[in-house]
Coordinates of C-alpha atoms and ligand atoms in Angstrom, one line a residue:
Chain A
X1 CA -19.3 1.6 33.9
X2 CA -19.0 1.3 30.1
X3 CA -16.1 0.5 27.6
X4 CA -14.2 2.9 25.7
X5 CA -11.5 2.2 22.8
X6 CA -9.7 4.6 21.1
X7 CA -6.4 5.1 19.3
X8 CA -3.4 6.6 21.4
X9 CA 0.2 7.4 20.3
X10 CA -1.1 4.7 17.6
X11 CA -1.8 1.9 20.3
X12 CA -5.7 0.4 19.9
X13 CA -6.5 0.9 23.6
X14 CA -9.8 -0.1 25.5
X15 CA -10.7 0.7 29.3
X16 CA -13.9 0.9 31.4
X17 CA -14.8 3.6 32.5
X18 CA -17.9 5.9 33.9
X19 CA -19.9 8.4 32.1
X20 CA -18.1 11.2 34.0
X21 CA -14.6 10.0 33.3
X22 CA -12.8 13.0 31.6
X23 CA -10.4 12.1 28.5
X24 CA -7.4 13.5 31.0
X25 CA -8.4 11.2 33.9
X26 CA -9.0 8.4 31.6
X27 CA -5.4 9.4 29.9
X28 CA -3.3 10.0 33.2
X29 CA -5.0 7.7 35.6
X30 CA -6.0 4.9 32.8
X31 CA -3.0 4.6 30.9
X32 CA -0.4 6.0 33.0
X33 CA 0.1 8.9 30.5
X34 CA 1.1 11.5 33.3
X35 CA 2.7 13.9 30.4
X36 CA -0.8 15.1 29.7
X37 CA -1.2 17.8 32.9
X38 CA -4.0 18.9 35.1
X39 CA -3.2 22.7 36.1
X40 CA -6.9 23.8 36.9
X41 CA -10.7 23.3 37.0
X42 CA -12.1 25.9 34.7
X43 CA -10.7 24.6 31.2
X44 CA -9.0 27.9 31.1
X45 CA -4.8 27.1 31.6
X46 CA -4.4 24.2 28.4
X47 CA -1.9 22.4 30.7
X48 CA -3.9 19.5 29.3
X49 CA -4.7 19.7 25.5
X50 CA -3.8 16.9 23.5
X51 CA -4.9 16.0 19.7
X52 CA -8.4 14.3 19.0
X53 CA -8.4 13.6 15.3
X54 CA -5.8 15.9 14.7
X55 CA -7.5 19.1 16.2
X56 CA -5.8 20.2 19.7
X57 CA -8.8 20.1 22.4
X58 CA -8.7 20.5 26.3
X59 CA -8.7 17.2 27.4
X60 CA -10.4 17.6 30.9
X61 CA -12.9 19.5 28.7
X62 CA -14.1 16.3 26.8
X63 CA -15.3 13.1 28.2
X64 CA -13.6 9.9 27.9
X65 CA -17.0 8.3 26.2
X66 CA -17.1 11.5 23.4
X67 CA -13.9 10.3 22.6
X68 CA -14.3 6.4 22.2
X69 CA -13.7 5.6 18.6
X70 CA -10.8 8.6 18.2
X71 CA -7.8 9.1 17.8
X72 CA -5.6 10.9 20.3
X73 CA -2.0 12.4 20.5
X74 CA -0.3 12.8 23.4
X75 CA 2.7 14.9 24.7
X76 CA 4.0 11.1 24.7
X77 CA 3.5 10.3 21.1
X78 CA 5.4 13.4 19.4
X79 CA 9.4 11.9 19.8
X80 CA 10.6 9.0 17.5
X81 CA 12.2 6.8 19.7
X82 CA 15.0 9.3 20.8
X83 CA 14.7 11.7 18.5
X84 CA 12.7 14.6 19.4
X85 CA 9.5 16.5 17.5
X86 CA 11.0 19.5 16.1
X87 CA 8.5 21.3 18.7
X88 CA 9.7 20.0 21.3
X89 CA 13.6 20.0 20.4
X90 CA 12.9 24.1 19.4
X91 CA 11.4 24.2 23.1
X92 CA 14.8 22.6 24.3
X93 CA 17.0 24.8 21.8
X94 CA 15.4 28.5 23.5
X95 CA 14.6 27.7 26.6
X96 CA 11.0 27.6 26.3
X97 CA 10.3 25.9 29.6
X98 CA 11.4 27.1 33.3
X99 CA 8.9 24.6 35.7
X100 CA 7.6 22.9 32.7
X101 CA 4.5 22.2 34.3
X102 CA 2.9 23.9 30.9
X103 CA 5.0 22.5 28.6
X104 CA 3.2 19.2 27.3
X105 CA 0.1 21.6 26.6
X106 CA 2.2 24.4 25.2
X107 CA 3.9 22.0 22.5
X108 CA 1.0 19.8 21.5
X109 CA -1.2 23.3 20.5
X110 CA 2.3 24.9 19.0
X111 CA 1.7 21.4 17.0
X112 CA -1.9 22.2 16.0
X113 CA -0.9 25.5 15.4
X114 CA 2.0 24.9 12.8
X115 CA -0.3 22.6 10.9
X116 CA -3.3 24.9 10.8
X117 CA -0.6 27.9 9.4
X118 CA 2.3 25.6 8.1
X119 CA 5.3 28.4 7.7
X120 CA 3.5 32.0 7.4
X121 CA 3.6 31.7 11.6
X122 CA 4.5 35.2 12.3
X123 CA 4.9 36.6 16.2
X124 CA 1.5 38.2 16.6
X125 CA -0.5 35.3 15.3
X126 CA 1.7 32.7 17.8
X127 CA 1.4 35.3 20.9
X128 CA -3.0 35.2 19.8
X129 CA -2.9 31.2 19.0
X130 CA -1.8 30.8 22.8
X131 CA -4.9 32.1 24.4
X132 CA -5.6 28.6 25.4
X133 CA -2.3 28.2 27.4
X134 CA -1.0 29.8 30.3
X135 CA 2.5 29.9 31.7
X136 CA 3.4 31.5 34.5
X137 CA 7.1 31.3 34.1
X138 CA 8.5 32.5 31.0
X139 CA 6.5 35.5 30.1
X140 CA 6.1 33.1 27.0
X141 CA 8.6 35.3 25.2
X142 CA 10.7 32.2 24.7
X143 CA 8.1 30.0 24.1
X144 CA 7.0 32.1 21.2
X145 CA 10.8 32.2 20.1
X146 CA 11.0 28.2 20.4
X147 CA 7.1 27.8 18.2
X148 CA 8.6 30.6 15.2
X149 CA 12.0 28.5 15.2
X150 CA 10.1 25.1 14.8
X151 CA 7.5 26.3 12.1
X152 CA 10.4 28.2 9.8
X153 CA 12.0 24.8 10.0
X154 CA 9.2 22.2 9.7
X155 CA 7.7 24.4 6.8
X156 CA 11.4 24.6 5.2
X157 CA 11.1 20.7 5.5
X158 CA 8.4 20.5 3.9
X159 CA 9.1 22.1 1.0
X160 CA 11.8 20.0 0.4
X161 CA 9.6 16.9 0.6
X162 CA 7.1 18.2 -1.4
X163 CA 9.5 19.0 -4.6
Chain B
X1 CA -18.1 16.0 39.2
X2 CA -21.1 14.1 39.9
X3 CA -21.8 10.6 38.5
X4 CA -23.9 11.1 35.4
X5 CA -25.3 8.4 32.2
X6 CA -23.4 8.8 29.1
X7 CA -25.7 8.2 26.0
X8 CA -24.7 8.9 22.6
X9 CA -27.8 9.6 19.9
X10 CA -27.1 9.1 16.4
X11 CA -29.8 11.5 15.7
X12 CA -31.9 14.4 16.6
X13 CA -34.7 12.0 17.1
X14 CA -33.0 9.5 19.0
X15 CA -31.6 12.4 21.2
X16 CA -35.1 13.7 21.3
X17 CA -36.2 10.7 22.7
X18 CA -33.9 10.2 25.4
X19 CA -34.6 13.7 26.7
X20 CA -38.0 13.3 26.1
X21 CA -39.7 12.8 29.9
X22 CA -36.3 13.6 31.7
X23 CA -36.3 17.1 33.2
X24 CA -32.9 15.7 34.7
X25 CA -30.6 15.1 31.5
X26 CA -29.2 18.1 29.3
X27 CA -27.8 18.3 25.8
X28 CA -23.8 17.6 25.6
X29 CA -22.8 19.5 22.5
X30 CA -19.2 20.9 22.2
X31 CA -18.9 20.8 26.1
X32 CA -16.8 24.1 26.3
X33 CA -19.7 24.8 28.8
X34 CA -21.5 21.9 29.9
X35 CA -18.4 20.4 31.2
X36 CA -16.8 23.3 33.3
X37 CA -19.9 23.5 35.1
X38 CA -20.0 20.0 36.2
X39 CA -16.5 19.8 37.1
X40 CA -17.8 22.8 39.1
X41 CA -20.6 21.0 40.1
X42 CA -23.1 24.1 39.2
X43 CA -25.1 21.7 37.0
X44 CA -25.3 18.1 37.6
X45 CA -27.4 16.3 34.9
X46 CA -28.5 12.6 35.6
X47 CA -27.8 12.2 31.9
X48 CA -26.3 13.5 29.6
X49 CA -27.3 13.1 25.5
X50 CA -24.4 13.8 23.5
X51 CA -24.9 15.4 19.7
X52 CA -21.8 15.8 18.8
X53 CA -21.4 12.8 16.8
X54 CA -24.6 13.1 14.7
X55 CA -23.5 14.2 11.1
X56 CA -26.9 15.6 9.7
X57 CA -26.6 18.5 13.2
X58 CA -22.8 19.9 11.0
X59 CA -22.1 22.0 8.1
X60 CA -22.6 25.7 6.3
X61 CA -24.6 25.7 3.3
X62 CA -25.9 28.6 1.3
X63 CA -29.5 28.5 0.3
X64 CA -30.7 31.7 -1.9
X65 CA -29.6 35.1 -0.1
X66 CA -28.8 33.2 3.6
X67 CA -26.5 30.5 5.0
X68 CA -27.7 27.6 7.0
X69 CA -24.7 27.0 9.7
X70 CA -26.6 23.4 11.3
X71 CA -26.4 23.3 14.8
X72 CA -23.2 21.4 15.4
X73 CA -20.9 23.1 13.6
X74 CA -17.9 23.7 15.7
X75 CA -17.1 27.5 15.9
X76 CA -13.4 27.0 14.4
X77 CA -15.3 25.5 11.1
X78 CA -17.6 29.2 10.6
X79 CA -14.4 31.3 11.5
X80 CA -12.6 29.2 8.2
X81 CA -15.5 29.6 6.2
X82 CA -14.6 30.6 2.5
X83 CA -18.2 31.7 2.0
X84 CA -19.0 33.1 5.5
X85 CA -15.7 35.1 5.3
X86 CA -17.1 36.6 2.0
X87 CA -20.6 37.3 2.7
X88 CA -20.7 37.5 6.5
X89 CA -17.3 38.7 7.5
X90 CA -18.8 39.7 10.6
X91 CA -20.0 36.3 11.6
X92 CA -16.6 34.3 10.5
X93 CA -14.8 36.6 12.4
X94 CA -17.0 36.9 15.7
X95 CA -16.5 32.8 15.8
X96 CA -12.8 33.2 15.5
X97 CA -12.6 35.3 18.6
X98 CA -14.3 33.3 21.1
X99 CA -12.4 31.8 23.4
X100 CA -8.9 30.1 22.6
X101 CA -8.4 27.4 19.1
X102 CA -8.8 24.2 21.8
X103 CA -12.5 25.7 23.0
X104 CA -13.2 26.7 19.5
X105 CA -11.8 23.1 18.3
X106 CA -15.2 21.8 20.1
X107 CA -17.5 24.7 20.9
X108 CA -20.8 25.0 18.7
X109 CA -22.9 27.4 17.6
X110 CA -26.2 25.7 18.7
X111 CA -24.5 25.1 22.1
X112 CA -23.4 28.7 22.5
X113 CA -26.8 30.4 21.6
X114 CA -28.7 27.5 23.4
X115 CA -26.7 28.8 26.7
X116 CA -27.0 32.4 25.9
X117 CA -24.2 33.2 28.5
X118 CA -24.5 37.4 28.6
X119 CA -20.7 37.6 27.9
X120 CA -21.1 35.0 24.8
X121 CA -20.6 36.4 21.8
X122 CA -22.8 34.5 18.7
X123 CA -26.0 35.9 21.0
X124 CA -25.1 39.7 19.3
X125 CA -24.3 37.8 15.6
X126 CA -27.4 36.2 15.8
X127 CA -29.8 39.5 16.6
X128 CA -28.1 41.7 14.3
X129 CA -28.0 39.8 11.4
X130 CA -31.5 38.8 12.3
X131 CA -31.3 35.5 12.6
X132 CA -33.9 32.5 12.5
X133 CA -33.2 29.7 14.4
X134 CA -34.3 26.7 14.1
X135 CA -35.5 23.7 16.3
X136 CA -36.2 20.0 16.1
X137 CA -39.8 21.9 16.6
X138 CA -40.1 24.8 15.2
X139 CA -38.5 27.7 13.7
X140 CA -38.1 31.0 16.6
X141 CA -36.5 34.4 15.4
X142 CA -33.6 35.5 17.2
X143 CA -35.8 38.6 18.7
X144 CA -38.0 36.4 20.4
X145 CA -35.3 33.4 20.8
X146 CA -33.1 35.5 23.6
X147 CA -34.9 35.5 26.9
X148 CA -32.6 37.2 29.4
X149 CA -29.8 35.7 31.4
X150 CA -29.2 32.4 30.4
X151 CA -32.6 31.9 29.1
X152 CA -34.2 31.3 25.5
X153 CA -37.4 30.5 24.2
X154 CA -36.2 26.8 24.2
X155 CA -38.5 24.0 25.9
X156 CA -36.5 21.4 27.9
X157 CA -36.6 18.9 25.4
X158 CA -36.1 21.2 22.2
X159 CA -33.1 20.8 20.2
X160 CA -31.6 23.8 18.3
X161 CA -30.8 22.2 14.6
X162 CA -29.3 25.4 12.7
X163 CA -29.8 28.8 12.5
X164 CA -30.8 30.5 9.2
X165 CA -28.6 33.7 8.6
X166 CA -29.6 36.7 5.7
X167 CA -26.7 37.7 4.0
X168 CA -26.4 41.5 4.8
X169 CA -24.7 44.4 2.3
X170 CA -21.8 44.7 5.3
X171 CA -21.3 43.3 8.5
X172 CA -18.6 43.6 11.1
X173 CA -17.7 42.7 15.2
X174 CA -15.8 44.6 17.5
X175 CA -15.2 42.6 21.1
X176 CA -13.1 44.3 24.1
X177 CA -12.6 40.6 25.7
X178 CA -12.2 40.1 29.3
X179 CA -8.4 39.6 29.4
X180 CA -8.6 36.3 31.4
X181 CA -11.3 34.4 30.3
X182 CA -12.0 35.9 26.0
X183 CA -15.4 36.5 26.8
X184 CA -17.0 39.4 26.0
X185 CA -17.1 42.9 28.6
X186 CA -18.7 44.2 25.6
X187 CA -19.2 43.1 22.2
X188 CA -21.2 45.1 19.3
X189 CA -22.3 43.2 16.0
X190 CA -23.6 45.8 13.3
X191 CA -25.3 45.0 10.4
X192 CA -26.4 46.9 7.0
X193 CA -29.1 45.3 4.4
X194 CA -29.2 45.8 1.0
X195 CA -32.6 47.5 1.5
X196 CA -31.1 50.3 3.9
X197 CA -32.2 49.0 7.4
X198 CA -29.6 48.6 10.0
X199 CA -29.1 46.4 13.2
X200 CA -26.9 46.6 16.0
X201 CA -27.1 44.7 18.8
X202 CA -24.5 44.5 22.1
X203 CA -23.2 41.5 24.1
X204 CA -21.5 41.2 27.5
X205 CA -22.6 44.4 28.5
X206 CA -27.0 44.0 29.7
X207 CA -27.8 42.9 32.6
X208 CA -30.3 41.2 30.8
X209 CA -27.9 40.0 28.3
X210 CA -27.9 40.6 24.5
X211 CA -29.9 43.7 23.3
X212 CA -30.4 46.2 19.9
X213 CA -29.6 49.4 20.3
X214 CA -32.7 51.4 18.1
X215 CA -30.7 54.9 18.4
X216 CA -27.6 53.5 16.7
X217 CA -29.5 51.5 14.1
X218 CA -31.8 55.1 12.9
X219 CA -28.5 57.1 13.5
X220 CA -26.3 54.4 10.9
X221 CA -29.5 54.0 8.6
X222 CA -29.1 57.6 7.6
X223 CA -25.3 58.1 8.2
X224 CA -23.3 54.4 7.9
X225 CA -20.3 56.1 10.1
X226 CA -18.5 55.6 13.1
X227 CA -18.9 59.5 13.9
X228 CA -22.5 58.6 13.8
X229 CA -23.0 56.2 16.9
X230 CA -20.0 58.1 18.8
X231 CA -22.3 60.2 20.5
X232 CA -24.7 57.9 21.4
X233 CA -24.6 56.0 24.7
X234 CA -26.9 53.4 26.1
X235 CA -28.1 53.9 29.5
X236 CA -26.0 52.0 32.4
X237 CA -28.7 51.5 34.6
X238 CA -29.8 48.1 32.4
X239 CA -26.1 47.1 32.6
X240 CA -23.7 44.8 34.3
X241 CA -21.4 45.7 37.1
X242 CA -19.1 43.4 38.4
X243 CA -15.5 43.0 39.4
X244 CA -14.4 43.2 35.9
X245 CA -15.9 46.8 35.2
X246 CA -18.6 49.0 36.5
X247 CA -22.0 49.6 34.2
X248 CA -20.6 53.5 33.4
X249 CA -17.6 51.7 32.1
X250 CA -19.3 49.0 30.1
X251 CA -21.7 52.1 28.8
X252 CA -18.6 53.8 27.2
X253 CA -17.4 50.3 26.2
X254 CA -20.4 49.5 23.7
X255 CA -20.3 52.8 22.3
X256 CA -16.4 52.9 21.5
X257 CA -16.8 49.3 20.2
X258 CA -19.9 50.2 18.1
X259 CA -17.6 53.3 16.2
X260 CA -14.9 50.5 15.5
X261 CA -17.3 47.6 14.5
X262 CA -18.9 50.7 11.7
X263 CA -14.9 51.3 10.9
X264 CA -14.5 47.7 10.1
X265 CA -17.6 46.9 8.3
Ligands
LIG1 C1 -11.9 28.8 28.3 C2 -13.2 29.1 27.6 C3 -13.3 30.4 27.0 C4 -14.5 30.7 26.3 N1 -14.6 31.9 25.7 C5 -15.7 32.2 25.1 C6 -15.9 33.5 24.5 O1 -14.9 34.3 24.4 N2 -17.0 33.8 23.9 C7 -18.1 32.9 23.8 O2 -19.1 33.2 23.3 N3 -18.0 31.7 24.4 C8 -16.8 31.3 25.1 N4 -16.7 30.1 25.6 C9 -17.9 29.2 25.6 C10 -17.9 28.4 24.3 O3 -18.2 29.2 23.2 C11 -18.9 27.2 24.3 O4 -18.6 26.4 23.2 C12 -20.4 27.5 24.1 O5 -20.8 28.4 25.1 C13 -21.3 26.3 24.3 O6 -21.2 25.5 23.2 P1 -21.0 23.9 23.3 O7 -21.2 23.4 22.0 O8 -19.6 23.7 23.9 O9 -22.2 23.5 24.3 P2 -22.3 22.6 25.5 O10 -21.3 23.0 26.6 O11 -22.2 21.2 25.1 O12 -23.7 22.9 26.0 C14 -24.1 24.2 26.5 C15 -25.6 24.3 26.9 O13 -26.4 24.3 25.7 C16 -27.2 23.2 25.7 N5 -27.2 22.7 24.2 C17 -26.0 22.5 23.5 N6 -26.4 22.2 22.2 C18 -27.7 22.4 22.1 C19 -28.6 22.3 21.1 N7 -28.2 22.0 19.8 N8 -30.0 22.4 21.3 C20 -30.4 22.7 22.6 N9 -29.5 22.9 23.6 C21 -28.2 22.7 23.4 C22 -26.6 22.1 26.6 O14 -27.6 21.3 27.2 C23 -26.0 23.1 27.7 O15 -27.0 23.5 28.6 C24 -15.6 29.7 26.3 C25 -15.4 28.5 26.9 C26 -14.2 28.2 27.5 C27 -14.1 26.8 28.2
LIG2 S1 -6.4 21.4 33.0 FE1 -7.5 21.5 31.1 S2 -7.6 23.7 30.8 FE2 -6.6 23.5 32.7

């Protein structure tokens, strides 16, 4: 067993764990952060990708010890109190979830993905950016309509800041 | 997953040392491969060395008419390259189309060519632009560096460091990716120098993984166009079959991919 500490949702947090311990075990069965999903074993579905300094990553694709000195963002660290991340209010707005199973994965890489692009987010380039993340609900067309809605907003909002 | 050591090396020589002796532990790079076969249990290191913090192992620098992409560099960092998007469009975009942003997030190049999976793609960047690659030992051109299925010239305990890439005159990729996983059913790199000579060289498709293709490169030295590899085709008997798509398929597959990498370079 070893000791990890690392920076979730903005919270120093240390735990023990073994050299095998993936981030998502040590996330889910560590901290009680069940948001973050498990929906395979081939780090193909994205059910589980949160932010590790800021880039989106598979998180049963990266071991708990890689990430000790990081910081992560989870499905659980994106709302202000109440008040929902733009992402995730767009997802709620156009019905971007049926089971939901896919949704903490789906809005932490539509996160990644508005910040990498900012505004110029056009259809094709959200359809190729999800790749990494299957759903087998929606036919993602309203999760693509949800991802389009929240970057023409967040970029409008940042414009404003930025003047 | 089996139980395994974690160690972290804060250098090439540390992480030489701990391999050194210890036909048991493996290299953990970006883990976009390493990782799914443990969970799989198809590998099951006693240790495992991680490299992925050591700064000195990331970065793209260009040194007189080649780039120098170190060993760790994370393939999302050489598909946003300013100066590999200029003078190896090929190469930026190849990187950009492997896998999915999370897997290109931590994949590396040194990890990907140190696999040499026959459906990874940097294998066909790396022969047709002629790379050199280089070790913790030595340096091993990319001709003699890929060995067949999964296997390189690498010793167990050598560490790929960086590979040394020539700037061509054009460059280009064309990948028909297998629509569930994004690897390659066939992939074709093609290069041009400025002196004249070409190379083209074809991933996802041998059954001995990446190979050149010496009738396209004579038929594009003369005649750079896609009308002049369209009626070339390379033998299916050295291909894969699978469930994914006979070798007659893949065959047509690497020549139709070879007219639209020329198109694009
Ligand atoms: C869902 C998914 C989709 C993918 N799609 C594609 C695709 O379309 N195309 C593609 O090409 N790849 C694809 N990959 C694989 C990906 O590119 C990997 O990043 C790459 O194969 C391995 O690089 P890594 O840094 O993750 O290496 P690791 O997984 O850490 O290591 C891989 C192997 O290389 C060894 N190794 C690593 N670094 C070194 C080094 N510097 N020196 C010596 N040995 C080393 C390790 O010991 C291990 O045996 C995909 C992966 C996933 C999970
Ligand atoms: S649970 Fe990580 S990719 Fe499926």
């Amino acid at each position: 067993m070893a000791t990890v500490s690392m920076t979730v949702n903005g919270k120093t947090v240390t735990g023990e764990i073994e050299g095998r311990t993936l981030l998502s075990h040590f996330l889910r069965e560590g901290l009680g952060l069940t948001g973050t999903h498990i929906g395979c074993d081939t780090s193909q579905c994205g059910a589980c990708v949160v932010h590790v300094d800021g880039k989106a990553v598979k998180s049963c694709t990266m071991l708990a010890a890689q990430a000790d000195g990081c910081t992560v963002t989870t499905i659980e660290g994106l709302a202000r109190g109440d008040q929902l991340h733009p992402v995730q209010a767009a997802f709620r707005e156009h019905h971007g979830l049926q089971c939901g199973f896919c949704t903490p994965g789906m809005i932490m890489a539509a996160v990644d993905m508005i910040e990498r692009h900012g505004g110029k987010l056009d259809e094709a380039t959200i359809r190729h950016e999800l790749e990494g993340n299957i759903c087998r609900c929606t036919g993602y067309h309203n999760i693509v309509k949800a991802i389009k809605a929240a970057a023409d907003e967040m970029s409008g909002s940042v414009a404003t800041a930025a003047e | 997953m089996y139980a395994t050591n974690y160690h972290r090396a804060g250098s090439v020589d540390e992480a030489a040392g701990l391999l050194a002796g210890n036909d048991e532990a493996k290299v953990l790079a970006g883990g976009q491969t390493l990782i799914p076969t443990m969970k799989q249990r198809l590998a099951a290191p006693t240790d495992v060395v991680d490299i992925s913090r050591i700064e000195a192992l990331r970065g793209i620098e260009k040194s007189g008419d080649a780039y120098v992409i170190k060993a760790g560099t994370r393939h999302a960092d050489v598909a946003g390259d300013a100066g590999l998007k200029a003078d190896i469009p090929g190469l930026a975009a190849l990187a950009g189309k492997i896998g999915d942003p999370h897997v290109r997030h931590r994949g590396t190049i040194g990890g990907s060519i140190a696999n040499n999976d026959p459906a990874a793609d940097y294998p066909a960047g790396m022969l047709a632009l002629g790379a050199t690659i280089v070790t913790n030992k030595r340096e091993i051109a990319a001709d003699e560096f890929f060995a067949g299925l999964f296997e390189t010239a690498l010793e167990e305990d050598e560490i790929v460091t960086a590979v040394r890439v020539p700037v061509p005159a054009k460059s280009a990729y064309s990948k028909f990716p297998n629509p569930a996983s994004r690897y390659a059913m066939a992939g074709v790199f093609v290069a041009k120098f400025a002196d004249g000579s070409v190379r083209v060289a074809a991933t996802g498709a041998g059954a001995d993984g990446v190979f050149r293709i010496p009738e396209m490169e004579s038929a594009l030295a003369s005649n750079w166009s896609p009308e002049a590899v369209a009626g070339i085709a390379v033998d299916a008997s050295g291909l894969l079959g699978d469930i994914h798509g006979s070798a007659e398929y893949r065959a047509n597959l690497v020549t139709v991919m070879a007219k639209r990498a020329v198109a694009a370079a």
